[in-house]
Coordinates of N, CA and C in Angstrom, one line a residue:
X1 N 109.2 84.7 103.5 CA 110.4 84.8 103.7 C 110.8 85.7 104.4
X2 N 111.8 85.3 105.5 CA 112.1 86.6 105.9 C 113.7 86.6 105.6
X3 N 113.5 88.3 105.5 CA 114.7 89.1 105.1 C 116.2 89.5 105.8
X4 N 117.3 89.2 106.0 CA 118.2 89.2 107.3 C 118.8 90.4 106.7
X5 N 119.1 91.4 107.7 CA 119.9 92.3 107.9 C 121.0 91.8 108.5
X6 N 122.6 91.5 107.9 CA 124.0 91.0 108.4 C 123.1 89.7 108.9
X7 N 123.8 89.7 110.3 CA 123.7 88.9 110.7 C 122.2 88.1 111.6
X8 N 121.7 89.4 111.8 CA 120.0 90.3 112.5 C 119.2 89.5 111.8
X9 N 118.3 89.4 112.3 CA 116.7 88.1 111.2 C 116.2 90.2 112.0
X10 N 114.8 90.3 110.5 CA 114.5 91.3 110.9 C 113.3 91.3 111.5
X11 N 112.8 90.1 111.8 CA 111.5 90.0 112.7 C 109.9 90.0 111.9
X12 N 109.9 90.1 110.4 CA 108.9 90.8 109.6 C 108.1 89.3 110.1
X13 N 107.9 88.1 110.6 CA 106.8 87.8 110.6 C 106.3 87.7 111.7
X14 N 106.2 88.5 112.6 CA 106.1 88.5 114.0 C 105.5 90.1 113.9
X15 N 104.1 90.6 114.7 CA 103.2 91.4 115.1 C 103.6 91.9 116.1
X16 N 104.2 92.9 116.4 CA 104.6 93.2 117.6 C 103.5 94.0 118.5
X17 N 102.2 94.5 117.7 CA 101.4 95.0 117.7 C 100.0 94.5 119.2
X18 N 101.3 93.6 119.1 CA 99.8 92.0 120.1 C 100.6 92.9 121.3
X19 N 101.7 92.6 121.2 CA 102.6 93.2 122.4 C 102.0 94.6 123.1
X20 N 101.3 95.4 122.5 CA 101.2 97.0 123.0 C 99.8 97.4 123.0
X21 N 99.2 97.3 124.0 CA 97.8 97.5 124.3 C 97.2 98.8 123.7
X22 N 98.5 100.1 123.8 CA 97.7 101.4 122.9 C 97.4 101.4 121.3
X23 N 97.8 100.3 120.9 CA 97.2 100.4 119.4 C 96.7 99.1 118.8
X24 N 95.4 98.7 119.9 CA 94.2 98.2 119.4 C 93.5 98.5 118.6
X25 N 93.3 99.9 118.0 CA 92.4 101.2 117.5 C 92.8 100.4 116.4
X26 N 94.2 100.3 116.2 CA 95.0 100.7 114.7 C 94.7 99.2 114.4
X27 N 95.3 98.8 115.3 CA 96.0 97.2 114.6 C 94.0 96.4 114.6
X28 N 93.4 96.6 115.3 CA 91.5 96.4 114.7 C 91.4 96.4 112.7
X29 N 91.9 98.0 112.5 CA 91.6 98.5 111.8 C 92.2 98.3 110.7
X30 N 93.8 98.2 110.7 CA 94.5 97.2 109.5 C 93.8 95.9 109.2
X31 N 93.7 95.1 110.6 CA 93.0 93.8 110.5 C 91.6 93.6 109.4
X32 N 91.0 94.7 109.8 CA 89.1 95.1 109.3 C 90.0 95.2 107.6
X33 N 91.4 96.0 107.2 CA 91.7 96.7 105.8 C 92.0 94.7 105.3
X34 N 93.1 94.3 106.0 CA 93.2 93.5 105.2 C 92.2 92.0 104.7
X35 N 91.5 92.2 105.6 CA 90.0 90.7 105.7 C 89.4 91.4 104.5
X36 N 89.0 92.6 103.7 CA 88.6 93.2 102.4 C 89.3 92.8 101.2
X37 N 90.8 93.1 101.4 CA 91.7 93.2 100.4 C 91.8 91.2 100.4
X38 N 91.5 90.4 101.2 CA 91.4 89.0 101.4 C 90.0 88.3 100.9
X39 N 89.5 89.7 100.6 CA 88.0 88.7 100.4 C 88.0 90.0 98.3
X40 N 89.0 90.3 98.1 CA 89.3 90.6 96.7 C 87.9 91.5 96.9
X41 N 87.6 92.5 97.9 CA 86.7 93.7 97.5 C 87.0 94.9 98.0
X42 N 86.8 96.2 97.8 CA 86.8 97.1 98.3 C 86.3 97.2 99.5
X43 N 87.8 97.7 100.6 CA 87.3 98.1 101.5 C 85.3 99.4 102.0
X44 N 84.8 99.4 102.9 CA 84.3 100.5 102.5 C 84.5 101.6 103.3
X45 N 83.7 102.6 103.6 CA 84.0 104.0 103.8 C 84.9 104.4 104.9
X46 N 83.9 103.5 105.7 CA 83.5 103.0 106.9 C 85.2 102.7 107.2
X47 N 85.9 101.9 106.7 CA 86.7 101.1 107.0 C 88.2 101.8 106.7
X48 N 87.7 102.5 105.9 CA 89.0 103.5 105.1 C 89.2 104.8 107.1
X49 N 87.8 105.0 106.7 CA 87.9 105.8 108.1 C 88.8 105.9 109.4
X50 N 88.1 104.5 109.6 CA 88.8 103.9 110.2 C 89.8 103.8 110.6
X51 N 90.3 103.4 110.2 CA 92.0 103.6 109.4 C 93.3 104.4 109.5
X52 N 92.7 105.2 108.9 CA 92.8 106.3 109.5 C 93.0 107.5 109.7
X53 N 91.9 107.5 110.6 CA 91.9 107.8 112.4 C 92.6 107.0 113.4
X54 N 92.6 105.8 113.4 CA 93.4 105.5 114.3 C 94.9 105.5 113.7
X55 N 95.5 105.3 112.3 CA 97.2 106.1 112.2 C 96.9 107.4 112.9
X56 N 96.5 108.6 112.2 CA 96.5 109.5 113.1 C 96.6 109.5 114.3
X57 N 95.9 108.9 115.2 CA 95.8 109.4 116.4 C 97.4 108.9 117.0
X58 N 98.0 107.7 116.3 CA 99.3 107.6 116.4 C 100.3 108.1 116.3
X59 N 99.6 109.0 115.1 CA 100.9 110.9 114.8 C 101.1 111.1 116.1
X60 N 99.0 111.7 116.0 CA 98.9 113.0 116.8 C 99.2 112.7 118.4
X61 N 99.6 111.9 119.4 CA 99.6 110.5 120.1 C 102.0 111.3 120.5
X62 N 102.5 111.9 119.6 CA 103.6 112.4 119.5 C 104.1 113.4 120.3
X63 N 105.4 113.2 121.0 CA 105.6 114.0 122.1 C 106.2 115.1 121.0
X64 N 105.9 116.5 122.2 CA 106.7 117.9 121.5 C 108.4 117.9 121.3
X65 N 109.0 118.3 120.5 CA 110.3 118.5 121.2 C 110.7 119.1 122.1
X66 N 111.6 118.7 123.2 CA 111.7 119.8 124.2 C 112.7 120.9 123.6
X67 N 113.1 120.8 122.8 CA 114.2 122.1 121.6 C 112.9 122.1 120.6
X68 N 112.2 122.4 119.6 CA 112.1 122.9 118.7 C 113.0 123.4 117.4
X69 N 112.8 123.0 116.5 CA 113.5 123.3 115.1 C 114.3 121.5 114.7
X70 N 113.5 120.9 115.5 CA 115.1 119.2 115.0 C 114.0 118.7 113.7
X71 N 114.5 117.3 113.5 CA 114.3 116.8 112.6 C 113.3 114.9 113.2
X72 N 112.9 114.5 112.3 CA 112.4 113.7 112.7 C 112.4 112.3 111.6
X73 N 112.4 111.4 111.8 CA 112.2 110.2 110.8 C 111.0 109.6 110.8
X74 N 111.0 108.8 109.4 CA 109.1 108.1 109.6 C 109.1 107.6 108.6
X75 N 108.6 106.7 108.6 CA 108.3 105.1 107.6 C 106.7 105.7 108.1
X76 N 106.4 105.6 106.6 CA 104.8 105.6 106.0 C 104.3 104.3 105.6
X77 N 103.4 103.3 105.8 CA 103.4 102.1 104.8 C 101.5 102.8 104.0
X78 N 101.5 103.0 102.9 CA 100.6 102.8 101.9 C 99.9 101.5 101.8
X79 N 99.1 101.5 101.7 CA 97.8 100.1 101.3 C 96.9 100.2 100.0
X80 N 96.8 99.9 99.2 CA 96.3 99.8 98.2 C 96.3 98.6 96.6
X81 N 96.5 99.4 95.6 CA 96.2 98.0 94.5 C 98.1 98.2 94.4
X82 N 98.9 98.7 95.0 CA 100.7 98.1 94.9 C 100.9 99.2 95.8
X83 N 100.8 97.7 97.2 CA 101.7 98.7 98.2 C 102.7 99.1 98.2
X84 N 103.1 100.4 99.5 CA 104.2 100.5 99.1 C 104.5 101.5 100.7
X85 N 105.5 101.5 101.1 CA 106.6 102.1 102.0 C 106.9 103.4 101.4
X86 N 107.0 104.5 102.3 CA 108.0 105.8 101.8 C 109.2 106.3 103.7
X87 N 110.0 106.2 102.8 CA 111.2 106.3 104.0 C 111.2 108.2 103.6
X88 N 111.1 108.7 105.2 CA 112.1 110.0 104.8 C 112.1 110.6 106.1
X89 N 112.1 112.0 106.2 CA 112.6 112.5 107.1 C 111.6 114.2 106.9
X90 N 111.9 114.8 108.5 CA 110.7 115.9 107.9 C 111.7 117.0 109.4
X91 N 111.4 118.1 109.0 CA 111.5 119.4 110.3 C 110.5 118.9 111.8
X92 N 110.5 118.8 112.3 CA 109.1 118.6 113.6 C 108.0 119.2 112.8
X93 N 108.5 121.1 113.2 CA 107.1 121.4 112.3 C 106.3 121.4 111.4
X94 N 107.0 121.0 110.4 CA 106.7 120.7 109.8 C 105.8 118.8 109.0
X95 N 106.2 118.1 110.3 CA 106.0 116.7 109.9 C 104.8 116.6 109.3
X96 N 103.4 116.9 110.1 CA 102.1 116.7 110.1 C 101.7 117.6 108.7
X97 N 102.2 118.4 108.1 CA 101.3 118.2 106.7 C 102.3 117.5 106.3
X98 N 104.0 117.3 105.9 CA 104.1 116.5 105.3 C 103.8 115.6 105.4
X99 N 103.1 114.7 106.1 CA 102.5 113.7 105.8 C 101.1 113.0 105.2
X100 N 100.4 114.8 105.6 CA 99.3 115.0 104.4 C 99.1 115.1 103.4
X101 N 100.5 115.8 102.6 CA 100.5 115.9 101.3 C 101.0 114.3 100.6
X102 N 102.2 113.4 101.7 CA 102.0 111.7 101.0 C 101.0 111.5 100.9
X103 N 100.1 111.6 102.1 CA 98.4 111.2 102.0 C 98.2 111.3 100.3
X104 N 98.1 112.3 100.5 CA 97.2 113.0 98.5 C 98.0 112.5 97.5
X105 N 99.0 112.2 97.8 CA 99.4 111.6 96.5 C 99.8 110.3 96.7
X106 N 99.6 109.1 97.5 CA 98.4 108.0 97.8 C 97.3 108.1 97.3
X107 N 96.1 108.9 97.4 CA 95.3 108.8 97.4 C 95.0 109.2 96.3
X108 N 95.8 110.2 94.8 CA 95.6 109.3 93.7 C 96.1 108.0 92.9
X109 N 96.5 107.6 93.9 CA 97.1 105.9 93.7 C 96.1 105.1 94.3
X110 N 94.6 105.2 94.3 CA 93.6 104.6 95.5 C 94.6 103.9 96.3
X111 N 95.3 104.9 97.1 CA 96.0 104.1 98.5 C 95.5 104.4 99.7
X112 N 95.5 104.6 101.1 CA 95.6 105.0 102.1 C 96.8 104.7 103.1
X113 N 96.7 106.0 103.7 CA 98.3 105.5 105.0 C 97.4 104.4 106.1
X114 N 98.5 103.4 106.2 CA 98.0 101.9 106.6 C 98.7 101.7 107.9
X115 N 100.1 102.2 108.1 CA 101.3 101.9 109.1 C 101.8 103.4 109.3
X116 N 102.1 104.0 110.4 CA 103.0 105.1 110.2 C 103.8 104.7 112.1
X117 N 105.4 105.1 112.0 CA 106.5 105.2 112.5 C 107.3 106.2 112.8
X118 N 106.7 107.5 113.7 CA 108.2 108.7 113.3 C 109.4 108.2 115.1
X119 N 109.7 108.8 114.6 CA 110.6 108.8 115.6 C 110.7 110.3 116.4
X120 N 111.6 110.2 117.8 CA 111.9 111.0 118.7 C 112.5 112.5 117.9
X121 N 112.2 113.8 117.9 CA 113.4 114.5 117.5 C 114.5 114.3 117.5
X122 N 115.3 115.1 116.5 CA 116.5 114.9 116.6 C 117.2 115.9 116.2
X123 N 119.0 116.4 116.7 CA 119.0 117.8 115.5 C 119.0 117.6 114.4
X124 N 119.5 116.0 113.9 CA 119.6 116.4 112.2 C 119.2 115.3 111.8
X125 N 118.3 114.8 111.3 CA 118.2 113.6 111.1 C 118.6 112.4 109.5
X126 N 119.1 113.5 108.8 CA 120.1 112.9 107.5 C 120.4 112.7 107.4
X127 N 121.6 112.3 108.5 CA 123.2 111.3 108.7 C 122.1 109.8 108.5
X128 N 121.1 109.6 109.6 CA 120.4 109.1 109.7 C 119.2 108.1 108.7
X129 N 119.0 109.3 108.4 CA 118.3 108.8 107.5 C 118.8 108.2 105.7
X130 N 120.0 108.3 105.2 CA 121.0 108.0 105.0 C 121.6 106.9 105.0
X131 N 121.7 107.0 106.6 CA 121.9 105.2 106.7 C 121.3 104.2 106.6
X132 N 120.1 104.5 106.9 CA 118.5 103.2 106.9 C 118.5 103.4 105.3
X133 N 118.1 104.3 104.2 CA 118.6 104.6 102.9 C 119.0 102.8 101.9
X134 N 120.3 103.1 102.9 CA 122.0 102.5 102.6 C 121.7 100.7 102.5
X135 N 120.7 101.0 104.1 CA 120.7 99.5 104.3 C 119.6 98.8 103.8
X136 N 118.5 99.9 103.7 CA 117.1 98.9 102.5 C 117.6 99.3 101.5
X137 N 118.3 99.6 101.2 CA 118.9 99.2 99.3 C 119.7 97.8 99.3
X138 N 120.5 97.7 100.5 CA 121.3 96.8 100.6 C 119.9 95.2 100.5
X139 N 118.9 94.9 101.3 CA 117.8 94.5 101.0 C 117.1 94.2 99.4
X140 N 117.1 95.4 98.9 CA 116.3 95.3 97.8 C 117.8 94.5 96.2
X141 N 118.8 94.5 96.9 CA 119.7 94.2 96.1 C 119.7 92.7 96.3
X142 N 119.6 91.9 97.7 CA 119.5 90.7 97.9 C 118.3 90.5 97.7
X143 N 117.1 90.6 97.5 CA 116.0 89.9 97.0 C 115.2 90.6 96.0
X144 N 114.6 89.1 95.5 CA 114.6 89.8 94.0 C 112.4 90.4 94.1
X145 N 111.8 91.1 95.3 CA 110.8 90.7 96.2 C 110.6 91.8 96.4
X146 N 112.0 92.7 96.7 CA 111.6 94.3 96.6 C 112.3 95.1 95.9
X147 N 111.5 96.0 95.0 CA 111.7 97.3 94.6 C 112.3 98.5 94.8
X148 N 112.3 99.6 94.5 CA 113.6 100.6 95.0 C 112.6 101.3 93.7
X149 N 111.6 102.4 94.3 CA 111.1 102.9 93.7 C 111.4 104.3 93.5
X150 N 112.1 105.4 92.9 CA 112.4 106.4 93.1 C 113.1 106.2 94.7
X151 N 113.6 107.4 95.3 CA 114.7 107.7 96.0 C 114.4 107.7 97.9
X152 N 113.2 107.2 98.0 CA 112.8 106.3 99.1 C 111.4 105.7 99.4
X153 N 111.3 105.2 98.3 CA 109.9 104.3 97.9 C 110.3 103.2 97.5
X154 N 109.4 102.2 98.4 CA 109.4 101.0 98.4 C 108.4 99.9 98.6
X155 N 108.7 98.9 96.7 CA 107.7 98.3 97.0 C 107.9 96.5 97.5
X156 N 107.0 95.9 97.6 CA 107.5 94.6 98.2 C 108.2 94.6 100.1
X157 N 109.0 95.6 100.1 CA 109.6 96.0 101.6 C 108.3 95.8 102.8
X158 N 108.7 94.7 104.4 CA 107.2 95.0 104.7 C 108.1 96.1 105.9
X159 N 106.2 96.8 106.3 CA 106.5 97.8 107.4 C 107.7 97.9 108.4
X160 N 107.5 96.2 109.3 CA 108.5 95.7 110.4 C 110.2 96.0 109.5
X161 N 110.0 95.6 109.1 CA 111.5 96.0 108.3 C 111.8 97.4 108.2
X162 N 111.3 98.1 107.8 CA 111.6 99.3 107.4 C 111.6 99.9 108.4
X163 N 110.8 99.5 110.3 CA 111.4 100.1 111.1 C 112.2 100.0 112.2
X164 N 112.6 98.2 111.3 CA 113.7 97.8 112.5 C 114.7 98.5 111.6
X165 N 115.6 98.7 110.6 CA 116.6 99.6 109.7 C 116.5 100.6 110.6
X166 N 115.0 101.3 111.0 CA 115.4 102.6 111.1 C 116.1 102.5 112.7
X167 N 115.4 101.8 113.2 CA 115.9 101.4 114.5 C 117.2 100.8 114.8
X168 N 118.3 100.1 113.9 CA 119.1 100.0 114.3 C 119.8 100.5 113.6
X169 N 119.6 101.7 112.9 CA 120.7 102.7 112.0 C 120.9 103.7 113.5
X170 N 119.9 104.2 114.0 CA 119.4 105.6 114.8 C 120.7 105.9 115.5
X171 N 121.8 105.5 116.4 CA 122.9 105.8 117.2 C 123.9 105.3 116.9
X172 N 124.0 105.2 115.6 CA 125.3 104.8 115.1 C 125.9 106.1 114.6

């Protein structure tokens, strides 16, 4: 059931990764994890490590900022018994350690990093983050299937919806 952002559909039913050959390794790792979940079996350590490696490959490919000291907005999807999303922001130089901390927190709940989107560097991501959270809160209010837990954590929200919200709010 697609959720709409105003007059714009969220396209959550489309898999845009299939259009981008750079993400084949991540897509394949995610598909292996989904198949394990569909069979109701725990993924193997090899599947988990492959997925984590593919996510980090995407994160490590981020361009370094031209002017250090800026912010980045991120959307992290975690897979586990209760899949969830984390929307947040971080200073450029703290981004990777922030994501590692979120991975450790997720591991306590038997969850792993499943997908990641990180923006280009910008001077201040706080206003952008607040607009994204406000947009996602409207989805929570309109859908009985989406729950906001804490300030920046969402259950039942698709990764593509959150990324679309971030992209829609980027230059406002």
